[in-house]
Amino acid sequence: MTTTTNGKRGRGRRTARLLAPVFAAALALSAGATAHAEDPPLRDLADRQGSRMGVAVSAHLLDDPRYAEIAATQYNSVTHENELKWETVQPQRGQFNWSGADRLVDFARANDQDVYGHTLVWHSQLPSWVANGGFSAPQLEQVMDDHISTVMGRYAGDIGHWDVVNEAFNENGTYRDSVFHRTLGPDYIATSLEMAHEADPDARLFINDYNVEGINAKSDALYNLASSLLDRGVPLHGVGLQSHLIVGQVPSSMQANIQRFADLGLEVIITELDIRTTTPASEQQLRAQAADYTRVFQACQAVDGCGGVTVWGVDDGHSWIPDVFPGQGAALPYTANYQVKPAYWAMHEALGGDPGGDPDPGPGDGSCTVTYTVSNQWNQGAVIDVTVRNDGAAAIEGWNLTWTQPAGQRITSGWNATVTQNGSAVTAAAASWNRVLAPGGSASFGFQLTHQGQVASPDAFALNGADCD
């Protein structure tokens, strides 16, 4: 439906969950989706904790009864994946297309779910008439106000949280070049928030971004902005940490980062969680992924101000990742065939449910061994040689070795593996030529580091999330 008017929807309240017949029929089609009928769904576990367990949904995919059943029964919150982005909802000035957005809001009403609004002011997926309109500052402010007031006004009472501004920063903490920043300067963010508050005074307003999960230059910029806005009295209620992560690379400072935003009095939500790996993913990779899902949930649950987690998509088959990162994917708790993965059970257990699945931990508990040798050392540098051996009975296709580097040590280069350090957390990912560890097989790699007078060895290692000897 396209209309040039607001067409404001009536205010609604969450009512008792009513599964439409198509979802009930889907239960038989997706018997493997929840693995055990007696296990409570994720949403029920989250409700007991008073937390958000959300999912991003594409409205047109609700035609698939299996997709719809998972979205309805497992999650207590839904986010429009694309239907509320500017190019979709207002492709031409003053012409609004509400069909997809309305469909998901109606779906949420029918299934007693909250709706998280995504997104109002963003440099991407922006129609040409905005991006290339050549507007003066007062004209662009009017365009923004019209868009925000119309969209938020339509869904007042239906959508209680909004990503008002999305992805405002570059990786180095400078402001992203966008038509909004070029025309209005950095105050476009405060202006957007003020417009949003005027449009719906009851809504909670967020700034959302990616690669701000740990403490780094980009999250520092977001933190400084949030502090400044609060000092000025600008209506800001929370920050969204998107959390498009990679297996083995959950930032070690994630909890501390969440805590510092919460200490400002802001709500923090993990808004777009997925954790990608190389594909096809091995069982070991999936178990390492599950361990990373646990780490993210634990980081959120450890901070009173963290409101919950939303995963960015229902299943691997409809994820955005393979199109953007060829050869990577398998990032969500459900397979493309709507079967649960270890990540699902990690979420289930983190929310207080049963761990489910196969209790076999895979490599670890004596099934892998690491040798860490200081082969050369000088005043403020050293060369380290590492060998990891698979002592298990099954081959490992694709491996990540993780550990905590002792204080004062910084890795500067590596060979025969991709070695990355984030704070004290280190991940060594297999190279293409040594990615398979046969039973009894090993791989060796090395790196150079700087130190402050002493080269201590790490206390523990994990191979694909499982402890090694």
CSV table of C-alpha atoms in Angstrom, one decimal:
chain,number,residue,atom,x,y,z
A,1,MET,CA,0.0,0.0,0.0
A,2,THR,CA,1.3,3.4,-1.0
A,3,THR,CA,-0.2,6.6,0.5
A,4,THR,CA,0.7,10.2,0.7
A,5,THR,CA,-0.9,10.6,4.1
A,6,ASN,CA,0.2,9.7,7.6
A,7,GLY,CA,-2.6,7.0,8.0
A,8,LYS,CA,-1.8,6.8,11.7
A,9,ARG,CA,-2.5,3.4,13.2
A,10,GLY,CA,-4.5,3.2,16.4
A,11,ARG,CA,-2.6,2.7,19.6
A,12,GLY,CA,-2.4,-1.0,20.5
A,13,ARG,CA,-1.5,-3.1,23.5
A,14,ARG,CA,0.2,-6.4,23.7
A,15,THR,CA,-2.6,-9.0,24.2
A,16,ALA,CA,-2.5,-12.7,24.8
A,17,ARG,CA,-0.5,-14.5,22.2
A,18,LEU,CA,-2.6,-15.9,19.4
A,19,LEU,CA,-0.9,-18.2,16.9
A,20,ALA,CA,-2.5,-17.9,13.5
A,21,PRO,CA,-3.5,-21.2,11.9
A,22,VAL,CA,-0.5,-21.1,9.5
A,23,PHE,CA,1.9,-21.1,12.5
A,24,ALA,CA,0.1,-24.0,14.2
A,25,ALA,CA,0.3,-26.0,11.0
A,26,ALA,CA,3.9,-25.2,10.8
A,27,LEU,CA,4.6,-27.0,14.0
A,28,ALA,CA,4.3,-30.3,12.3
A,29,LEU,CA,6.5,-29.2,9.5
A,30,SER,CA,9.3,-28.1,11.8
A,31,ALA,CA,9.4,-30.8,14.4
A,32,GLY,CA,13.2,-30.6,14.3
A,33,ALA,CA,13.2,-26.8,14.8
A,34,THR,CA,12.9,-26.9,18.6
A,35,ALA,CA,14.3,-30.4,19.1
A,36,HIS,CA,12.3,-31.3,22.1
A,37,ALA,CA,8.6,-30.3,22.6
A,38,GLU,CA,9.1,-30.1,26.4
A,39,ASP,CA,11.8,-27.5,26.2
A,40,PRO,CA,10.5,-23.9,26.7
A,41,PRO,CA,11.1,-21.6,23.8
A,42,LEU,CA,13.6,-18.8,24.1
A,43,ARG,CA,11.0,-16.1,24.5
A,44,ASP,CA,9.5,-17.8,27.6
A,45,LEU,CA,12.9,-18.0,29.2
A,46,ALA,CA,13.6,-14.4,28.4
A,47,ASP,CA,10.3,-13.3,29.7
A,48,ARG,CA,11.1,-14.9,33.1
A,49,GLN,CA,14.2,-12.7,33.2
A,50,GLY,CA,12.4,-9.6,32.0
A,51,SER,CA,14.8,-9.3,29.0
A,52,ARG,CA,14.4,-8.9,25.2
A,53,MET,CA,15.0,-12.0,23.0
A,54,GLY,CA,14.5,-10.5,19.6
A,55,VAL,CA,14.9,-11.4,15.9
A,56,ALA,CA,15.1,-9.4,12.7
A,57,VAL,CA,12.3,-10.5,10.3
A,58,SER,CA,11.6,-9.9,6.6
A,59,ALA,CA,7.9,-9.5,6.2
A,60,HIS,CA,7.7,-11.3,2.8
A,61,LEU,CA,9.4,-14.3,4.3
A,62,LEU,CA,6.4,-14.8,6.7
A,63,ASP,CA,4.8,-16.6,3.7
A,64,ASP,CA,7.0,-19.5,4.7
A,65,PRO,CA,5.2,-21.2,7.6
A,66,ARG,CA,8.4,-22.6,9.1
A,67,TYR,CA,10.1,-19.2,9.1
A,68,ALA,CA,6.9,-17.6,10.6
A,69,GLU,CA,6.5,-20.3,13.3
A,70,ILE,CA,10.1,-19.8,14.5
A,71,ALA,CA,9.8,-16.0,14.5
A,72,ALA,CA,6.5,-16.2,16.4
A,73,THR,CA,7.2,-18.9,19.0
A,74,GLN,CA,10.9,-18.3,19.8
A,75,TYR,CA,11.1,-14.5,20.2
A,76,ASN,CA,9.4,-11.9,22.3
A,77,SER,CA,10.5,-9.0,20.0
A,78,VAL,CA,10.8,-8.4,16.3
A,79,THR,CA,12.8,-5.9,14.2
A,80,HIS,CA,12.0,-5.0,10.6
A,81,GLU,CA,15.0,-6.1,8.7
A,82,ASN,CA,14.4,-3.7,5.8
A,83,GLU,CA,10.8,-2.5,5.7
A,84,LEU,CA,11.3,0.6,7.8
A,85,LYS,CA,14.4,1.8,6.1
A,86,TRP,CA,14.0,5.1,4.2
A,87,GLU,CA,14.2,3.8,0.6
A,88,THR,CA,11.5,1.3,1.4
A,89,VAL,CA,9.1,3.2,3.4
A,90,GLN,CA,9.4,6.6,1.6
A,91,PRO,CA,10.9,5.9,-1.8
A,92,GLN,CA,9.5,9.2,-3.2
A,93,ARG,CA,9.0,12.4,-1.3
A,94,GLY,CA,5.7,12.3,0.5
A,95,GLN,CA,4.8,8.8,-0.8
A,96,PHE,CA,4.9,6.2,1.9
A,97,ASN,CA,4.7,2.5,1.4
A,98,TRP,CA,3.4,0.9,4.6
A,99,SER,CA,2.7,-2.6,3.4
A,100,GLY,CA,5.7,-4.5,4.7
A,101,ALA,CA,6.1,-2.5,7.8
A,102,ASP,CA,2.4,-2.9,8.7
A,103,ARG,CA,2.5,-6.6,8.1
A,104,LEU,CA,5.3,-7.2,10.7
A,105,VAL,CA,3.6,-4.9,13.2
A,106,ASP,CA,0.4,-6.9,12.8
A,107,PHE,CA,2.4,-10.1,13.1
A,108,ALA,CA,3.8,-8.9,16.4
A,109,ARG,CA,0.4,-7.9,17.7
A,110,ALA,CA,-1.0,-11.3,16.9
A,111,ASN,CA,1.9,-13.0,18.7
A,112,ASP,CA,2.2,-10.7,21.7
A,113,GLN,CA,5.6,-9.4,20.7
A,114,ASP,CA,7.3,-6.0,21.1
A,115,VAL,CA,8.6,-4.2,18.0
A,116,TYR,CA,12.0,-2.5,17.8
A,117,GLY,CA,12.0,0.2,15.1
A,118,HIS,CA,14.9,0.2,12.7
A,119,THR,CA,15.9,2.8,11.4
A,120,LEU,CA,15.1,6.5,10.8
A,121,VAL,CA,18.3,8.4,9.9
A,122,TRP,CA,21.0,6.4,8.1
A,123,HIS,CA,23.4,7.1,5.3
A,124,SER,CA,22.7,3.7,3.6
A,125,GLN,CA,19.6,2.4,1.8
A,126,LEU,CA,18.6,6.1,1.4
A,127,PRO,CA,16.6,7.1,-1.7
A,128,SER,CA,18.3,9.2,-4.3
A,129,TRP,CA,15.9,12.1,-3.7
A,130,VAL,CA,17.4,12.5,-0.2
A,131,ALA,CA,21.0,11.5,-0.8
A,132,ASN,CA,21.3,13.6,-4.0
A,133,GLY,CA,18.6,16.2,-3.4
A,134,GLY,CA,20.9,19.2,-3.0
A,135,PHE,CA,18.9,20.4,0.0
A,136,SER,CA,20.0,23.4,2.0
A,137,ALA,CA,20.3,22.9,5.8
A,138,PRO,CA,16.8,24.2,6.6
A,139,GLN,CA,15.3,22.1,3.7
A,140,LEU,CA,17.1,18.9,4.8
A,141,GLU,CA,15.9,19.5,8.4
A,142,GLN,CA,12.3,19.7,7.1
A,143,VAL,CA,12.8,16.5,5.1
A,144,MET,CA,14.1,14.7,8.2
A,145,ASP,CA,11.3,16.1,10.4
A,146,ASP,CA,8.6,15.0,7.9
A,147,HIS,CA,10.0,11.5,7.7
A,148,ILE,CA,10.5,11.0,11.4
A,149,SER,CA,7.2,12.5,12.4
A,150,THR,CA,5.2,10.5,9.8
A,151,VAL,CA,6.9,7.1,10.5
A,152,MET,CA,7.0,7.4,14.2
A,153,GLY,CA,3.5,9.0,14.3
A,154,ARG,CA,2.0,6.0,12.4
A,155,TYR,CA,3.5,3.5,14.9
A,156,ALA,CA,3.2,5.4,18.1
A,157,GLY,CA,2.0,2.8,20.7
A,158,ASP,CA,3.1,-0.1,18.5
A,159,ILE,CA,6.8,0.5,18.4
A,160,GLY,CA,8.4,1.5,21.7
A,161,HIS,CA,12.1,1.6,20.8
A,162,TRP,CA,13.7,3.2,17.8
A,163,ASP,CA,17.2,3.3,16.2
A,164,VAL,CA,16.9,7.0,15.5
A,165,VAL,CA,20.4,7.4,14.1
A,166,ASN,CA,22.3,4.4,12.6
A,167,GLU,CA,26.1,4.1,11.9
A,168,ALA,CA,27.2,7.6,12.5
A,169,PHE,CA,30.9,6.9,12.9
A,170,ASN,CA,34.0,5.7,11.0
A,171,GLU,CA,36.3,3.1,12.4
A,172,ASN,CA,38.7,5.7,13.7
A,173,GLY,CA,36.0,7.5,15.6
A,174,THR,CA,35.5,10.4,13.2
A,175,TYR,CA,32.0,11.2,11.9
A,176,ARG,CA,30.9,9.2,8.8
A,177,ASP,CA,30.5,11.3,5.6
A,178,SER,CA,26.8,11.4,4.9
A,179,VAL,CA,24.4,13.8,3.4
A,180,PHE,CA,23.2,14.6,6.9
A,181,HIS,CA,26.7,15.3,8.3
A,182,ARG,CA,27.8,17.3,5.2
A,183,THR,CA,24.7,19.5,5.3
A,184,LEU,CA,24.0,19.9,9.0
A,185,GLY,CA,27.2,18.9,10.8
A,186,PRO,CA,27.4,16.6,13.8
A,187,ASP,CA,24.4,18.2,15.4
A,188,TYR,CA,22.2,16.3,12.9
A,189,ILE,CA,22.2,13.5,15.5
A,190,ALA,CA,20.8,15.7,18.3
A,191,THR,CA,18.3,17.2,15.9
A,192,SER,CA,17.1,13.8,14.9
A,193,LEU,CA,16.7,12.7,18.5
A,194,GLU,CA,14.7,15.9,19.3
A,195,MET,CA,12.5,15.4,16.3
A,196,ALA,CA,11.9,11.8,17.3
A,197,HIS,CA,11.0,12.8,20.9
A,198,GLU,CA,8.5,15.3,19.5
A,199,ALA,CA,7.0,12.7,17.3
A,200,ASP,CA,6.5,10.1,20.1
A,201,PRO,CA,7.3,11.3,23.6
A,202,ASP,CA,6.8,7.8,25.0
A,203,ALA,CA,9.3,6.1,22.7
A,204,ARG,CA,12.8,5.1,23.8
A,205,LEU,CA,15.4,6.5,21.5
A,206,PHE,CA,18.7,4.9,20.5
A,207,ILE,CA,21.9,5.4,18.5
A,208,ASN,CA,23.0,2.2,16.8
A,209,ASP,CA,26.4,1.2,15.3
A,210,TYR,CA,28.6,-1.8,14.5
A,211,ASN,CA,32.2,-2.5,15.6
A,212,VAL,CA,31.4,-0.8,18.9
A,213,GLU,CA,31.0,-3.9,20.9
A,214,GLY,CA,34.4,-3.7,22.6
A,215,ILE,CA,36.3,-0.6,23.8
A,216,ASN,CA,38.1,1.0,20.8
A,217,ALA,CA,38.3,4.3,19.0
A,218,LYS,CA,34.8,3.9,17.5
A,219,SER,CA,33.1,3.0,20.7
A,220,ASP,CA,35.0,5.8,22.5
A,221,ALA,CA,33.5,8.2,20.0
A,222,LEU,CA,30.0,6.8,20.6
A,223,TYR,CA,30.5,7.0,24.3
A,224,ASN,CA,31.7,10.6,24.1
A,225,LEU,CA,28.8,11.6,21.9
A,226,ALA,CA,26.3,9.9,24.3
A,227,SER,CA,27.8,11.7,27.3
A,228,SER,CA,27.7,15.1,25.5
A,229,LEU,CA,24.1,14.6,24.4
A,230,LEU,CA,23.0,13.7,27.9
A,231,ASP,CA,24.8,16.7,29.3
A,232,ARG,CA,22.9,18.9,26.9
A,233,GLY,CA,19.6,17.4,27.8
A,234,VAL,CA,19.1,15.8,24.4
A,235,PRO,CA,16.5,12.9,24.6
A,236,LEU,CA,18.7,9.8,24.3
A,237,HIS,CA,17.7,6.6,26.1
A,238,GLY,CA,20.1,3.9,24.9
A,239,VAL,CA,22.7,2.6,22.5
A,240,GLY,CA,22.5,-0.4,20.2
A,241,LEU,CA,25.6,-2.5,19.8
A,242,GLN,CA,25.0,-4.3,16.5
A,243,SER,CA,27.4,-7.2,17.1
A,244,HIS,CA,28.1,-8.6,13.7
A,245,LEU,CA,30.9,-10.8,15.0
A,246,ILE,CA,33.3,-13.5,13.8
A,247,VAL,CA,33.9,-16.8,15.6
A,248,GLY,CA,36.7,-16.5,18.0
A,249,GLN,CA,36.7,-12.7,18.0
A,250,VAL,CA,34.2,-11.7,20.6
A,251,PRO,CA,35.8,-8.6,22.2
A,252,SER,CA,37.2,-9.3,25.7
A,253,SER,CA,36.1,-5.8,26.7
A,254,MET,CA,32.5,-6.3,25.7
A,255,GLN,CA,31.1,-6.4,29.3
A,256,ALA,CA,33.2,-3.4,30.4
A,257,ASN,CA,32.0,-1.5,27.3
A,258,ILE,CA,28.3,-2.3,28.1
A,259,GLN,CA,28.9,-1.3,31.7
A,260,ARG,CA,30.3,2.1,30.9
A,261,PHE,CA,27.3,3.0,28.8
A,262,ALA,CA,25.0,1.7,31.5
A,263,ASP,CA,26.8,3.8,34.0
A,264,LEU,CA,25.6,6.9,32.0
A,265,GLY,CA,22.1,5.8,32.7
A,266,LEU,CA,21.5,4.4,29.2
A,267,GLU,CA,19.9,1.1,28.2
A,268,VAL,CA,22.2,-1.1,26.1
A,269,ILE,CA,20.7,-3.6,23.6
A,270,ILE,CA,22.6,-6.1,21.5
A,271,THR,CA,20.6,-5.2,18.3
A,272,GLU,CA,21.9,-7.3,15.4
A,273,LEU,CA,23.8,-10.3,16.7
A,274,ASP,CA,25.2,-12.9,14.3
A,275,ILE,CA,28.6,-14.7,14.5
A,276,ARG,CA,29.9,-15.8,11.2
A,277,THR,CA,32.5,-18.4,10.3
A,278,THR,CA,33.9,-19.9,7.1
A,279,THR,CA,31.6,-22.2,5.2
A,280,PRO,CA,30.8,-25.1,5.1
A,281,ALA,CA,31.1,-24.9,8.9
A,282,SER,CA,32.5,-28.0,10.7
A,283,GLU,CA,31.0,-29.3,13.9
A,284,GLN,CA,34.0,-27.8,15.8
A,285,GLN,CA,33.3,-24.4,14.3
A,286,LEU,CA,29.7,-24.6,15.3
A,287,ARG,CA,30.7,-25.5,18.8
A,288,ALA,CA,33.1,-22.6,18.9
A,289,GLN,CA,30.3,-20.4,17.6
A,290,ALA,CA,28.0,-21.6,20.4
A,291,ALA,CA,30.7,-20.7,23.0
A,292,ASP,CA,30.8,-17.2,21.5
A,293,TYR,CA,27.0,-16.8,21.7
A,294,THR,CA,27.3,-17.7,25.3
A,295,ARG,CA,30.0,-15.0,25.8
A,296,VAL,CA,27.8,-12.4,24.3
A,297,PHE,CA,24.8,-13.3,26.4
A,298,GLN,CA,26.9,-13.4,29.5
A,299,ALA,CA,28.4,-10.0,28.8
A,300,CYS,CA,24.9,-8.6,28.5
A,301,GLN,CA,23.5,-10.4,31.5
A,302,ALA,CA,26.3,-9.3,33.8
A,303,VAL,CA,25.2,-5.6,33.4
A,304,ASP,CA,21.9,-4.5,34.9
A,305,GLY,CA,21.5,-1.9,32.1
A,306,CYS,CA,21.6,-4.4,29.3
A,307,GLY,CA,18.1,-4.9,28.0
A,308,GLY,CA,18.6,-8.0,25.9
A,309,VAL,CA,19.7,-9.4,22.6
A,310,THR,CA,18.3,-9.5,19.1
A,311,VAL,CA,19.7,-11.9,16.5
A,312,TRP,CA,19.9,-10.6,12.9
A,313,GLY,CA,17.8,-13.1,11.1
A,314,VAL,CA,15.8,-16.2,11.6
A,315,ASP,CA,18.0,-18.7,9.8
A,316,ASP,CA,21.3,-19.1,7.8
A,317,GLY,CA,19.4,-19.4,4.5
A,318,HIS,CA,18.2,-15.8,4.7
A,319,SER,CA,21.2,-14.2,6.3
A,320,TRP,CA,22.8,-11.1,4.6
A,321,ILE,CA,26.4,-12.4,5.3
A,322,PRO,CA,27.1,-14.7,2.3
A,323,ASP,CA,26.3,-11.9,-0.1
A,324,VAL,CA,28.6,-9.5,1.6
A,325,PHE,CA,31.4,-11.9,2.8
A,326,PRO,CA,31.7,-14.7,0.2
A,327,GLY,CA,32.8,-18.0,1.8
A,328,GLN,CA,31.4,-17.0,5.2
A,329,GLY,CA,28.1,-17.4,6.9
A,330,ALA,CA,26.4,-20.0,9.1
A,331,ALA,CA,26.0,-17.2,11.6
A,332,LEU,CA,22.6,-17.7,13.2
A,333,PRO,CA,21.0,-20.2,15.6
A,334,TYR,CA,19.1,-22.0,12.9
A,335,THR,CA,20.3,-23.7,9.7
A,336,ALA,CA,18.9,-22.9,6.3
A,337,ASN,CA,16.6,-26.0,6.8
A,338,TYR,CA,15.3,-24.5,10.1
A,339,GLN,CA,17.2,-27.0,12.3
A,340,VAL,CA,18.6,-25.8,15.6
A,341,LYS,CA,22.4,-25.5,15.9
A,342,PRO,CA,24.6,-25.5,19.0
A,343,ALA,CA,24.2,-21.7,19.1
A,344,TYR,CA,20.5,-22.1,19.8
A,345,TRP,CA,21.2,-24.3,22.8
A,346,ALA,CA,23.9,-21.9,24.0
A,347,MET,CA,21.2,-19.1,24.0
A,348,HIS,CA,18.7,-21.5,25.6
A,349,GLU,CA,21.1,-22.3,28.5
A,350,ALA,CA,22.2,-18.7,28.9
A,351,LEU,CA,18.6,-17.7,29.4
A,352,GLY,CA,18.2,-20.3,32.1
A,353,GLY,CA,17.0,-23.3,30.1
A,354,ASP,CA,18.5,-26.7,29.3
A,355,PRO,CA,21.7,-26.9,27.3
A,356,GLY,CA,20.1,-29.5,25.0
A,357,GLY,CA,21.8,-31.0,22.0
A,358,ASP,CA,24.8,-33.4,22.1
A,359,PRO,CA,26.6,-33.1,25.4
A,360,ASP,CA,29.9,-34.1,23.8
A,361,PRO,CA,32.1,-31.0,24.1
A,362,GLY,CA,34.2,-31.9,21.0
A,363,PRO,CA,38.0,-31.1,21.1
A,364,GLY,CA,39.2,-30.2,24.6
A,365,ASP,CA,39.3,-31.8,28.0
A,366,GLY,CA,42.5,-33.6,27.0
A,367,SER,CA,41.7,-33.9,23.3
A,368,CYS,CA,44.1,-31.1,22.2
A,369,THR,CA,47.5,-30.1,23.3
A,370,VAL,CA,49.3,-26.8,22.8
A,371,THR,CA,53.1,-26.2,23.0
A,372,TYR,CA,54.1,-22.6,23.5
A,373,THR,CA,57.8,-21.9,23.1
A,374,VAL,CA,59.8,-18.7,23.4
A,375,SER,CA,62.3,-19.4,20.7
A,376,ASN,CA,64.1,-16.0,20.7
A,377,GLN,CA,64.1,-13.0,23.1
A,378,TRP,CA,65.7,-9.6,23.3
A,379,ASN,CA,65.3,-6.4,25.3
A,380,GLN,CA,61.7,-5.6,24.4
A,381,GLY,CA,60.9,-8.3,21.8
A,382,ALA,CA,60.5,-12.0,21.4
A,383,VAL,CA,59.6,-14.7,18.9
A,384,ILE,CA,57.1,-17.3,19.9
A,385,ASP,CA,56.5,-20.7,18.3
A,386,VAL,CA,53.2,-22.5,18.9
A,387,THR,CA,52.2,-26.0,18.0
A,388,VAL,CA,48.6,-27.2,18.4
A,389,ARG,CA,47.8,-30.9,18.2
A,390,ASN,CA,44.4,-32.6,17.7
A,391,ASP,CA,44.3,-35.5,20.2
A,392,GLY,CA,40.7,-36.2,19.4
A,393,ALA,CA,39.2,-39.0,17.2
A,394,ALA,CA,37.8,-36.7,14.5
A,395,ALA,CA,39.4,-34.4,12.0
A,396,ILE,CA,39.0,-30.6,12.6
A,397,GLU,CA,38.3,-28.7,9.5
A,398,GLY,CA,39.1,-25.0,10.2
A,399,TRP,CA,40.5,-24.2,13.6
A,400,ASN,CA,40.8,-21.2,15.9
A,401,LEU,CA,43.1,-21.2,18.9
A,402,THR,CA,42.3,-18.6,21.5
A,403,TRP,CA,44.1,-17.5,24.7
A,404,THR,CA,44.7,-14.5,26.9
A,405,GLN,CA,48.1,-12.8,26.3
A,406,PRO,CA,49.9,-11.9,29.6
A,407,ALA,CA,50.0,-8.2,30.5
A,408,GLY,CA,52.4,-6.0,28.8
A,409,GLN,CA,52.7,-8.1,25.6
A,410,ARG,CA,51.6,-7.0,22.2
A,411,ILE,CA,51.7,-9.2,19.1
A,412,THR,CA,53.1,-7.3,16.1
A,413,SER,CA,53.2,-10.0,13.3
A,414,GLY,CA,52.5,-13.6,12.7
A,415,TRP,CA,53.1,-16.4,10.2
A,416,ASN,CA,51.4,-19.7,9.3
A,417,ALA,CA,48.2,-18.4,10.9
A,418,THR,CA,46.2,-15.2,11.1
A,419,VAL,CA,47.0,-13.9,14.6
A,420,THR,CA,44.9,-11.1,16.0
A,421,GLN,CA,44.9,-9.4,19.4
A,422,ASN,CA,42.1,-7.4,20.9
A,423,GLY,CA,43.1,-6.1,24.3
A,424,SER,CA,44.5,-9.2,25.9
A,425,ALA,CA,42.4,-11.6,23.9
A,426,VAL,CA,44.2,-13.4,21.1
A,427,THR,CA,42.9,-15.6,18.2
A,428,ALA,CA,45.1,-17.6,15.8
A,429,ALA,CA,43.0,-18.7,12.8
A,430,ALA,CA,44.2,-21.4,10.5
A,431,ALA,CA,45.8,-20.6,7.2
A,432,SER,CA,44.5,-22.2,4.0
A,433,TRP,CA,47.2,-24.8,3.9
A,434,ASN,CA,46.9,-26.0,7.5
A,435,ARG,CA,43.2,-25.6,8.2
A,436,VAL,CA,42.6,-29.4,8.6
A,437,LEU,CA,43.9,-31.1,11.7
A,438,ALA,CA,43.7,-34.8,11.3
A,439,PRO,CA,43.4,-37.0,14.4
A,440,GLY,CA,46.8,-37.0,15.9
A,441,GLY,CA,47.9,-34.2,13.5
A,442,SER,CA,49.3,-30.8,14.4
A,443,ALA,CA,49.9,-27.4,13.0
A,444,SER,CA,52.6,-24.9,13.9
A,445,PHE,CA,52.7,-21.2,13.6
A,446,GLY,CA,54.5,-18.3,15.2
A,447,PHE,CA,54.5,-14.6,15.9
A,448,GLN,CA,56.6,-11.8,17.1
A,449,LEU,CA,55.7,-9.6,20.1
A,450,THR,CA,56.9,-6.7,22.2
A,451,HIS,CA,57.1,-7.0,26.0
A,452,GLN,CA,57.9,-5.0,29.0
A,453,GLY,CA,60.8,-6.8,30.5
A,454,GLN,CA,59.4,-10.3,30.9
A,455,VAL,CA,58.0,-12.9,28.5
A,456,ALA,CA,55.4,-14.9,30.5
A,457,SER,CA,53.4,-17.7,28.8
A,458,PRO,CA,49.6,-17.8,28.7
A,459,ASP,CA,47.8,-19.8,31.4
A,460,ALA,CA,45.3,-21.6,29.1
A,461,PHE,CA,44.3,-22.2,25.5
A,462,ALA,CA,41.1,-23.2,23.8
A,463,LEU,CA,40.7,-24.9,20.4
A,464,ASN,CA,37.4,-23.9,18.7
A,465,GLY,CA,36.1,-23.0,22.2
A,466,ALA,CA,37.2,-26.1,24.0
A,467,ASP,CA,40.0,-26.2,26.5
A,468,CYS,CA,43.4,-27.8,25.6
A,469,ASP,CA,46.1,-29.3,27.7
